Every structure is written in C-alpha cells, then in structure tokens.
C-alpha cells in the first residue's frame, strides 16, 4: 500500500475502525480453526484458486477459513470444512467486482455459478478452476444439509450472486448513489441474505417456516447482517482506495446526499447509520427472546456471533491486514449515535415497524 496518511485521513480511519459491539454480543472462535486453515489451504491449492498466483491462493484460503472460524463458531464436523472451502471460493468470486472485466462477462460467470450452486452436476464438461471448485464443494454440502437447510442456503447464495451483478451494473453506469440507493443494493451484494442462510445449518436447527418468515425475525436478520456488512465496508475502505476500479461505498453516498460534508463528517455519519442499525437489531432481539423457542434462540445466537465475530475476522484476515497500515481496530460498548428513531431511508425503514 502506497497511500500516505494525512491528518484528515488519520481521523477518518480512527472513526471508521472504532466499532460499537456491546458485551451481549458474545464472541467465540470455532475450536477447529487451526485445522480449517490447513485443510482449506490444501483444497485451494488443489483447485488453484489463485489461477497461478500462489500468494492469492493462500490469501483466499486463509480468508475463507477465518470467516467461518469467527462468524460461524458453532459449525461442526465435515460441514465446517465444506463451508470454509466454499468461503475461500466466495472470496475469489468477490474479486470479480474489483477488476475491469466487462459487465457481460461478469454476468455470464455469475449466472453459471448460480446454476452450479443449485445443481452442482450441471456442467460435467467444465474446465475453469472456479467452476470445478464450486461444483466440488456444493456436491459435498448437498450431502451434509437437510432439504430445508439446503433450500435456504442455496437461495441465499443465489441472492448474493444476483446482487453482485446489480452492483457491477451500477458501477458500469457510473451514476452517483444516494444513501437509500446504496443501502438497497449493498446489503444483499455484501451477503446479508447469504450469510443468514448459513444459520440453520451451523446452529443445527430447522427454524420452522412461520418463525423464519415472520417480519420481526426477518427484520432482526436484516438489521444485524446489514450492520456486519457495513463493518466490512469500514475495515476494507483503506484497501479498496487503490483498486483498479471504483467501488461504491457508504461514505461516498453520504457525501452525495450532503455535499457540504467533509470526509470526516461523512465517515462519522456512515458509522452512525451502522450503529443505529445495530441498536435496532438489539431492540428486536430483546423483543423476540422472551418467547423464543430453542430453534429461534439458536438462530438469534447465530446472528449475534456473526456480528461480533466479523469484527475479529476483519481485524485479522489476510485479505484486509495491511502490514504498513497505521490503523488498528478497536471496540466500544457505546454507540456513536443514541437516537432510536427509524433511519430516514425507505428501503430499511420497515425494520422499526416491527418493534412493539
């Protein structure tokens, strides 16, 4: 990284990398973390996920294993390894949006991958390493998940690929996004639905359809996962400034809505938006827990672990760890914004309607 921090950028990164995470969001690490790293690296090398770049292969392998170890600490057995391998692949897919590849080629790849996720044996003639690796890992996952878990998981991953296509199309149009526009696209493109779709499997449950589809539970899942997605934006902001393409981010959207904001003011507003999302989740959680059965309690526990574990993941992942960066990740028990009224963005305002 060649960027030299200025006084203004130093204050911006200090703001972005101080995360509100109250003690109630307990953090755990998967006890098989060390074995995950070793085995995922071996799998990534077998499929050459870095396409000849051994350093990139190592990065995606360690990042994939680390995300499962910290975000899904309750995963067990062969499922843990399959998810770690898939997450390594997912970081390869995510890199597509950081290249200058034409939109038509991006869409063709994402569509093919979505079909492999739903039906791993779709392309027996495949030769591309990404196709082969994805077919391998989803062939294993199909044997490890119940039909309900498989359906929710594959739908979640398909949603992520679709929204990555949306993000790529918006980038090609190069039209500035409002905060509402950005939030409408970013949540799913960052994986709020794909991430939540892990929870039945890793928590060893099948949340019944009435509970799973209830608006309050959906609002809790969205608000918690969205806060985690915006955390990803914050700890990747330093790295993404030097990409060959410009990736949309919440700070730019805030400055579009408020042209008079300085960079630091926009960063502070972005953090406040995220903190109000997390506060909304905590209130929804408090409303749900007293009457929650075992499965719903486990589901909410899974949401908690994703939010808390994502912070450790971001601070330690090879993908984000910049050896020359002067910035460090810190946590605070108090939100930067204590307002509990709904955020003024129509795409997410319905969350607050679910509060008593």
Short mmCIF file of C-alpha atoms in Angstrom, two decimals, residues 16-17 22 39 47 50 71 79 86 93 106 127 130 142 153 189 215 251 261 292:
data_model
loop_
_atom_site.label_atom_id
_atom_site.label_comp_id
_atom_site.label_asym_id
_atom_site.label_seq_id
_atom_site.Cartn_x
_atom_site.Cartn_y
_atom_site.Cartn_z
CA UNK A 16 -14.17 4.03 10.77
CA UNK A 17 -12.24 1.44 12.75
CA UNK A 22 -21.90 -4.38 23.29
CA UNK A 39 -7.20 -28.10 5.08
CA UNK A 47 -8.04 -26.24 -7.41
CA UNK A 50 -5.39 -18.10 -7.35
CA UNK A 71 -18.55 -15.87 12.09
CA UNK A 79 -19.83 -29.18 7.43
CA UNK A 86 -16.83 -22.55 -0.04
CA UNK A 93 -15.93 -14.66 -6.79
CA UNK A 106 -19.25 -10.85 -15.22
CA UNK A 127 -12.66 -26.84 -17.14
CA UNK A 130 -13.67 -21.71 -10.26
CA UNK A 142 -25.70 -31.22 -0.60
CA UNK A 153 -28.63 -21.99 1.84
CA UNK A 189 -24.40 -7.71 -2.50
CA UNK A 215 -41.49 -9.97 9.77
CA UNK A 251 -19.15 7.43 2.64
CA UNK A 261 -19.88 17.26 4.48
CA UNK A 292 -38.38 -17.72 21.64
#
